[in-house]
């Protein structure tokens, strides 16, 4: 590990109230959840922050529950928790499918939904499912809570609306009408970062979300409107290919991503 552990400070609050006070009074602090993303950067010695806030003792943030018709997933719920939850399986099977694709079992056991969202990678596997579900991110600081629609949460590449004294405490999902679909395409079937990842819903409305094709996870309103308006799948695929502008990078080429995204749309519609 290239970061000298002895020079790091770790605060370990036992309640959410204390955690939020520490964030306000002792900040800036870096929240630490399952540490699967943070540890990679610590190991590489590329993480500039030295003061950490351990969220692992905040039990209520691990809960997954129903509030009326709304599914409320605590930010500290792990990918394994999502896979095992009867509420998540019933309400958002595409999120369960996404959680199953995150890393291997060890990563699924430690990595949290809040961490996947806050890490803000355009390749985060749960993010298209949350976008297609019109999820709401619940943020909290000492002054109270605010709820941000998932589509407004990211403001640019690895940038979010979250303030330094805020934590993601939960994700809320209202019932999703229609059939849900999820597919990740990577170098291998398992343990690979996505080249393209799609979540979609076909009901009275059509919702299509893509990861790894832009600076943030995106919804495709033009493609959605084409499909909802009765366009042929070939026409909708043409709309999609004009709507996204993926880039070449170490993981893939723009041309490959474009073609795969169009193919995935075809699969979604055909299945
Ligand atoms: C081997 C390996 C394979 C992986 N494979 C995948 C994969 O296939 N797909 C995928 O999407 N990801 C993958 N990841 C990335 C990672 O596991 C996930 O992003 C995971 O969900 C991160 O959650 P965490 O709890 O470990 O986050 P942490 O590492 O603890 O934190 C990540 C970031 O989120 C912030 N944060 C965490 N919780 C909160 C909160 N409640 N409020 C505010 N900020 C918060 C932290 O400060 C940090 O900036 C992989 C990682 C590894 C090491």
Short mmCIF file of C-alpha atoms and ligand atoms in Angstrom, two decimals:
data_model
loop_
_atom_site.label_atom_id
_atom_site.label_comp_id
_atom_site.label_asym_id
_atom_site.label_seq_id
_atom_site.Cartn_x
_atom_site.Cartn_y
_atom_site.Cartn_z
CA UNK A 1 0.00 0.00 0.00
CA UNK A 2 1.62 3.26 -1.13
CA UNK A 3 -0.28 5.50 1.31
CA UNK A 4 1.29 5.60 4.78
CA UNK A 5 -1.57 4.45 7.04
CA UNK A 6 -0.04 6.10 10.12
CA UNK A 7 -0.63 9.56 8.64
CA UNK A 8 -4.38 9.03 8.16
CA UNK A 9 -7.14 10.00 10.58
CA UNK A 10 -10.27 7.83 10.91
CA UNK A 11 -13.31 9.09 12.80
CA UNK A 12 -15.79 6.36 13.80
CA UNK A 13 -19.18 7.83 14.76
CA UNK A 14 -21.81 5.48 16.19
CA UNK A 15 -24.85 7.51 15.12
CA UNK A 16 -25.86 9.40 12.00
CA UNK A 17 -26.31 12.58 14.09
CA UNK A 18 -22.69 12.44 15.27
CA UNK A 19 -21.46 11.65 11.76
CA UNK A 20 -23.24 14.70 10.35
CA UNK A 21 -21.90 16.94 13.16
CA UNK A 22 -18.36 15.74 12.48
CA UNK A 23 -18.78 16.44 8.77
CA UNK A 24 -19.87 20.00 9.58
CA UNK A 25 -17.30 20.77 12.30
CA UNK A 26 -14.24 18.68 11.40
CA UNK A 27 -14.57 18.66 7.62
CA UNK A 28 -13.55 18.17 4.98
CA UNK A 29 -13.82 14.45 5.73
CA UNK A 30 -14.04 11.63 3.21
CA UNK A 31 -16.90 9.24 4.00
CA UNK A 32 -15.80 5.63 3.99
CA UNK A 33 -18.45 2.94 3.37
CA UNK A 34 -17.37 -0.49 2.04
CA UNK A 35 -14.02 1.07 1.00
CA UNK A 36 -13.85 -0.97 -2.23
CA UNK A 37 -13.34 2.13 -4.37
CA UNK A 38 -11.38 4.12 -1.79
CA UNK A 39 -8.96 1.30 -1.07
CA UNK A 40 -7.90 1.10 -4.72
CA UNK A 41 -6.89 4.77 -4.64
CA UNK A 42 -5.29 4.43 -1.20
CA UNK A 43 -3.32 1.46 -2.43
CA UNK A 44 -2.18 3.40 -5.48
CA UNK A 45 -1.24 6.38 -3.32
CA UNK A 46 -3.43 8.67 -5.43
CA UNK A 47 -5.95 9.70 -2.75
CA UNK A 48 -5.11 13.21 -1.54
CA UNK A 49 -7.47 13.17 1.48
CA UNK A 50 -6.13 12.17 4.91
CA UNK A 51 -9.23 12.47 7.11
CA UNK A 52 -11.90 9.79 6.89
CA UNK A 53 -15.36 9.25 8.34
CA UNK A 54 -16.23 5.58 8.81
CA UNK A 55 -19.95 4.96 8.16
CA UNK A 56 -19.89 1.25 9.02
CA UNK A 57 -21.49 1.62 12.47
CA UNK A 58 -24.52 3.55 11.20
CA UNK A 59 -26.91 0.60 11.34
CA UNK A 60 -30.09 2.41 10.19
CA UNK A 61 -28.33 3.28 6.90
CA UNK A 62 -28.19 -0.45 6.09
CA UNK A 63 -31.96 -0.95 6.19
CA UNK A 64 -34.08 -1.72 3.13
CA UNK A 65 -37.76 -1.10 3.77
CA UNK A 66 -41.10 -0.11 2.27
CA UNK A 67 -42.64 3.23 3.20
CA UNK A 68 -46.13 2.85 1.84
CA UNK A 69 -45.60 2.08 -1.84
CA UNK A 70 -42.08 3.53 -1.93
CA UNK A 71 -38.98 1.38 -1.63
CA UNK A 72 -36.36 2.99 0.63
CA UNK A 73 -32.85 1.58 0.39
CA UNK A 74 -30.35 2.73 3.01
CA UNK A 75 -27.12 4.02 1.47
CA UNK A 76 -25.06 1.44 3.36
CA UNK A 77 -26.99 -1.50 1.90
CA UNK A 78 -24.46 -3.68 0.10
CA UNK A 79 -24.91 -5.19 -3.35
CA UNK A 80 -25.48 -8.54 -1.60
CA UNK A 81 -28.21 -6.93 0.51
CA UNK A 82 -29.90 -5.71 -2.71
CA UNK A 83 -29.70 -9.18 -4.28
CA UNK A 84 -31.21 -10.79 -1.14
CA UNK A 85 -33.93 -8.25 -0.45
CA UNK A 86 -37.45 -9.42 -1.31
CA UNK A 87 -38.53 -5.78 -1.63
CA UNK A 88 -35.81 -4.94 -4.15
CA UNK A 89 -36.40 -8.17 -6.08
CA UNK A 90 -40.12 -7.41 -6.36
CA UNK A 91 -39.89 -3.67 -7.07
CA UNK A 92 -36.68 -3.27 -9.10
CA UNK A 93 -35.40 -6.55 -10.58
CA UNK A 94 -33.15 -4.53 -12.92
CA UNK A 95 -31.31 -3.21 -9.84
CA UNK A 96 -30.84 -6.76 -8.58
CA UNK A 97 -29.50 -7.75 -12.01
CA UNK A 98 -27.07 -4.80 -11.84
CA UNK A 99 -25.92 -5.67 -8.29
CA UNK A 100 -25.18 -9.23 -9.43
CA UNK A 101 -22.78 -7.83 -12.06
CA UNK A 102 -20.72 -5.72 -9.63
CA UNK A 103 -17.27 -7.27 -9.20
CA UNK A 104 -17.18 -10.68 -7.49
CA UNK A 105 -18.87 -11.90 -4.32
CA UNK A 106 -16.31 -10.23 -2.05
CA UNK A 107 -16.94 -6.84 -3.65
CA UNK A 108 -20.72 -7.41 -3.55
CA UNK A 109 -20.45 -8.21 0.16
CA UNK A 110 -18.59 -4.99 1.00
CA UNK A 111 -19.49 -2.47 -1.72
CA UNK A 112 -22.54 -0.34 -0.98
CA UNK A 113 -25.19 1.29 -3.14
CA UNK A 114 -24.34 4.69 -1.62
CA UNK A 115 -20.67 4.16 -2.49
CA UNK A 116 -21.49 3.21 -6.07
CA UNK A 117 -23.56 6.38 -6.46
CA UNK A 118 -21.15 8.75 -4.68
CA UNK A 119 -18.13 7.37 -6.48
CA UNK A 120 -19.79 8.83 -9.58
CA UNK A 121 -18.08 6.65 -12.16
CA UNK A 122 -19.87 6.71 -15.53
CA UNK A 123 -19.33 2.93 -15.51
CA UNK A 124 -21.09 2.31 -12.17
CA UNK A 125 -23.35 -0.67 -12.80
CA UNK A 126 -26.26 0.23 -10.55
CA UNK A 127 -26.55 3.75 -11.93
CA UNK A 128 -28.48 3.05 -15.18
CA UNK A 129 -30.97 0.95 -13.17
CA UNK A 130 -31.47 3.86 -10.77
CA UNK A 131 -31.81 6.29 -13.69
CA UNK A 132 -34.37 4.09 -15.46
CA UNK A 133 -36.30 3.68 -12.19
CA UNK A 134 -36.46 7.48 -11.70
CA UNK A 135 -34.88 6.97 -8.28
CA UNK A 136 -34.49 9.79 -5.78
CA UNK A 137 -31.26 10.33 -3.82
CA UNK A 138 -31.84 11.38 -0.21
CA UNK A 139 -29.06 13.65 1.09
CA UNK A 140 -28.72 14.77 4.70
CA UNK A 141 -26.64 17.23 6.70
CA UNK A 142 -27.10 18.68 10.19
CA UNK A 143 -29.78 21.06 8.87
CA UNK A 144 -31.98 18.27 7.51
CA UNK A 145 -32.72 16.25 4.39
CA UNK A 146 -33.16 17.12 0.73
CA UNK A 147 -34.28 14.83 -2.04
CA UNK A 148 -32.60 15.00 -5.46
CA UNK A 149 -34.02 13.23 -8.53
CA UNK A 150 -31.37 10.84 -9.83
CA UNK A 151 -31.35 12.63 -13.19
CA UNK A 152 -30.20 15.85 -11.42
CA UNK A 153 -27.62 14.24 -9.14
CA UNK A 154 -24.60 14.30 -11.49
CA UNK A 155 -23.38 17.62 -12.84
CA UNK A 156 -20.40 16.38 -14.87
CA UNK A 157 -17.63 13.80 -14.98
CA UNK A 158 -17.36 12.51 -11.39
CA UNK A 159 -19.17 15.61 -10.12
CA UNK A 160 -22.37 15.59 -8.08
CA UNK A 161 -24.65 18.10 -6.36
CA UNK A 162 -23.62 16.72 -2.95
CA UNK A 163 -22.14 19.30 -0.56
CA UNK A 164 -19.04 18.40 1.52
CA UNK A 165 -21.10 18.23 4.71
CA UNK A 166 -23.78 15.96 3.23
CA UNK A 167 -24.12 12.19 3.17
CA UNK A 168 -26.26 10.05 0.93
CA UNK A 169 -28.54 8.42 3.48
CA UNK A 170 -31.02 6.59 1.25
CA UNK A 171 -32.36 5.99 -2.23
CA UNK A 172 -36.11 6.05 -2.80
CA UNK A 173 -37.85 4.27 -5.64
CA UNK A 174 -41.57 4.56 -6.42
CA UNK A 175 -43.29 1.64 -8.17
CA UNK A 176 -41.96 1.20 -11.72
CA UNK A 177 -44.68 0.39 -14.24
CA UNK A 178 -43.64 -1.98 -17.04
CA UNK A 179 -41.13 -4.73 -17.76
CA UNK A 180 -37.58 -4.04 -16.59
CA UNK A 181 -34.42 -5.03 -18.44
CA UNK A 182 -30.69 -4.81 -17.65
CA UNK A 183 -27.56 -5.80 -19.52
CA UNK A 184 -23.87 -5.12 -18.97
CA UNK A 185 -21.27 -5.63 -21.68
CA UNK A 186 -17.65 -5.87 -20.57
CA UNK A 187 -14.47 -7.61 -21.62
CA UNK A 188 -15.53 -10.75 -19.76
CA UNK A 189 -18.82 -12.02 -18.35
CA UNK A 190 -17.64 -11.36 -14.78
CA UNK A 191 -15.20 -9.11 -12.93
CA UNK A 192 -14.93 -6.53 -15.70
CA UNK A 193 -15.72 -2.84 -15.85
CA UNK A 194 -18.50 -2.17 -18.32
CA UNK A 195 -17.90 -0.97 -21.86
CA UNK A 196 -21.63 -0.31 -22.18
CA UNK A 197 -24.34 -0.90 -19.59
CA UNK A 198 -28.07 -0.44 -20.23
CA UNK A 199 -31.18 -0.51 -18.06
CA UNK A 200 -34.59 -0.01 -19.61
CA UNK A 201 -38.29 -0.22 -18.87
CA UNK A 202 -41.06 -1.01 -21.34
CA UNK A 203 -44.50 -0.04 -20.09
CA UNK A 204 -46.95 2.73 -20.89
CA UNK A 205 -43.79 4.88 -20.95
CA UNK A 206 -40.41 3.72 -22.23
CA UNK A 207 -37.29 4.49 -20.23
CA UNK A 208 -33.76 3.84 -21.47
CA UNK A 209 -30.59 4.61 -19.50
CA UNK A 210 -26.97 3.99 -20.49
CA UNK A 211 -23.67 3.93 -18.64
CA UNK A 212 -20.10 4.15 -19.98
CA UNK A 213 -21.10 6.16 -23.07
CA UNK A 214 -20.86 9.69 -21.63
CA UNK A 215 -19.33 11.61 -18.71
CA UNK A 216 -22.23 10.51 -16.52
CA UNK A 217 -24.95 7.89 -16.66
CA UNK A 218 -27.58 9.23 -19.07
CA UNK A 219 -31.22 8.80 -20.00
CA UNK A 220 -32.07 8.85 -23.72
CA UNK A 221 -35.19 11.03 -24.04
CA UNK A 222 -35.18 11.10 -27.87
CA UNK A 223 -34.83 7.34 -28.17
CA UNK A 224 -37.51 6.86 -25.49
CA UNK A 225 -39.87 9.20 -27.36
CA UNK A 226 -39.24 7.38 -30.67
CA UNK A 227 -40.10 3.99 -29.15
CA UNK A 228 -43.09 5.35 -27.23
CA UNK A 229 -44.32 7.01 -30.45
CA UNK A 230 -44.34 3.70 -32.33
CA UNK A 231 -41.12 4.06 -34.34
CA UNK A 232 -39.64 0.84 -35.70
CA UNK A 233 -36.74 -0.54 -33.69
CA UNK A 234 -34.42 0.20 -36.65
CA UNK A 235 -35.49 3.86 -36.58
CA UNK A 236 -35.14 3.99 -32.78
CA UNK A 237 -31.64 2.53 -33.08
CA UNK A 238 -30.76 5.30 -35.55
CA UNK A 239 -32.10 7.88 -33.10
CA UNK A 240 -29.98 6.34 -30.33
CA UNK A 241 -26.85 6.43 -32.49
CA UNK A 242 -27.34 10.17 -32.99
CA UNK A 243 -28.26 10.79 -29.36
CA UNK A 244 -25.10 9.43 -27.71
CA UNK A 245 -21.52 10.49 -28.27
CA UNK A 246 -19.25 7.93 -26.62
CA UNK A 247 -15.49 8.37 -26.61
CA UNK A 248 -12.47 6.17 -27.31
CA UNK A 249 -10.66 5.24 -24.10
CA UNK A 250 -8.56 2.45 -22.61
CA UNK A 251 -11.58 0.19 -22.24
CA UNK A 252 -13.18 0.50 -25.66
CA UNK A 253 -13.69 2.55 -28.81
CA UNK A 254 -16.46 5.01 -29.55
CA UNK A 255 -17.53 2.99 -32.61
CA UNK A 256 -17.82 -0.24 -30.61
CA UNK A 257 -19.80 1.44 -27.84
CA UNK A 258 -22.16 3.02 -30.35
CA UNK A 259 -22.86 -0.28 -32.10
CA UNK A 260 -23.22 -2.22 -28.85
CA UNK A 261 -25.60 0.38 -27.42
CA UNK A 262 -27.79 0.10 -30.54
CA UNK A 263 -27.65 -3.71 -30.37
CA UNK A 264 -28.68 -3.65 -26.71
CA UNK A 265 -31.67 -1.47 -27.56
CA UNK A 266 -32.67 -4.07 -30.16
CA UNK A 267 -32.32 -6.89 -27.61
CA UNK A 268 -34.34 -5.01 -25.02
CA UNK A 269 -37.15 -4.42 -27.47
CA UNK A 270 -37.15 -7.97 -28.83
CA UNK A 271 -37.07 -9.84 -25.51
C1 LIG B 1 -12.09 -5.55 -7.75
C2 LIG B 1 -13.18 -4.52 -7.90
C3 LIG B 1 -14.20 -4.76 -8.82
C4 LIG B 1 -15.23 -3.82 -8.97
N1 LIG B 1 -16.20 -4.09 -9.89
C5 LIG B 1 -17.20 -3.20 -10.06
C6 LIG B 1 -18.22 -3.45 -11.03
O1 LIG B 1 -18.23 -4.47 -11.72
N2 LIG B 1 -19.19 -2.52 -11.19
C7 LIG B 1 -19.22 -1.37 -10.44
O2 LIG B 1 -20.14 -0.57 -10.61
N3 LIG B 1 -18.26 -1.10 -9.52
C8 LIG B 1 -17.26 -1.99 -9.32
N4 LIG B 1 -16.27 -1.72 -8.40
C9 LIG B 1 -16.31 -0.45 -7.66
C10 LIG B 1 -16.93 -0.51 -6.24
O3 LIG B 1 -16.89 -1.79 -5.70
C11 LIG B 1 -18.38 -0.01 -6.22
O4 LIG B 1 -18.43 1.30 -6.76
C12 LIG B 1 -18.96 -0.01 -4.80
O5 LIG B 1 -20.36 0.05 -4.85
C13 LIG B 1 -18.43 1.16 -3.96
O6 LIG B 1 -19.04 1.09 -2.69
P1 LIG B 1 -18.19 1.22 -1.34
O7 LIG B 1 -19.17 1.14 -0.24
O8 LIG B 1 -17.08 0.26 -1.30
O9 LIG B 1 -17.62 2.71 -1.51
P2 LIG B 1 -16.34 3.38 -0.84
O10 LIG B 1 -15.10 2.89 -1.51
O11 LIG B 1 -16.39 3.28 0.64
O12 LIG B 1 -16.62 4.91 -1.27
C14 LIG B 1 -16.66 5.30 -2.62
C15 LIG B 1 -16.91 6.81 -2.70
O13 LIG B 1 -18.20 7.12 -2.23
C16 LIG B 1 -18.15 8.02 -1.09
N5 LIG B 1 -19.25 7.56 -0.23
C17 LIG B 1 -19.50 6.29 0.16
N6 LIG B 1 -20.65 6.23 0.83
C18 LIG B 1 -21.15 7.49 0.88
C19 LIG B 1 -22.34 8.06 1.44
N7 LIG B 1 -23.26 7.33 2.07
N8 LIG B 1 -22.53 9.40 1.30
C20 LIG B 1 -21.63 10.16 0.64
N9 LIG B 1 -20.49 9.67 0.09
C21 LIG B 1 -20.25 8.35 0.21
C22 LIG B 1 -16.75 7.84 -0.53
O14 LIG B 1 -16.31 8.99 0.17
C23 LIG B 1 -15.96 7.61 -1.81
O15 LIG B 1 -15.70 8.84 -2.45
C24 LIG B 1 -15.24 -2.63 -8.20
C25 LIG B 1 -14.19 -2.39 -7.28
C26 LIG B 1 -13.18 -3.32 -7.13
C27 LIG B 1 -12.08 -3.05 -6.13
#
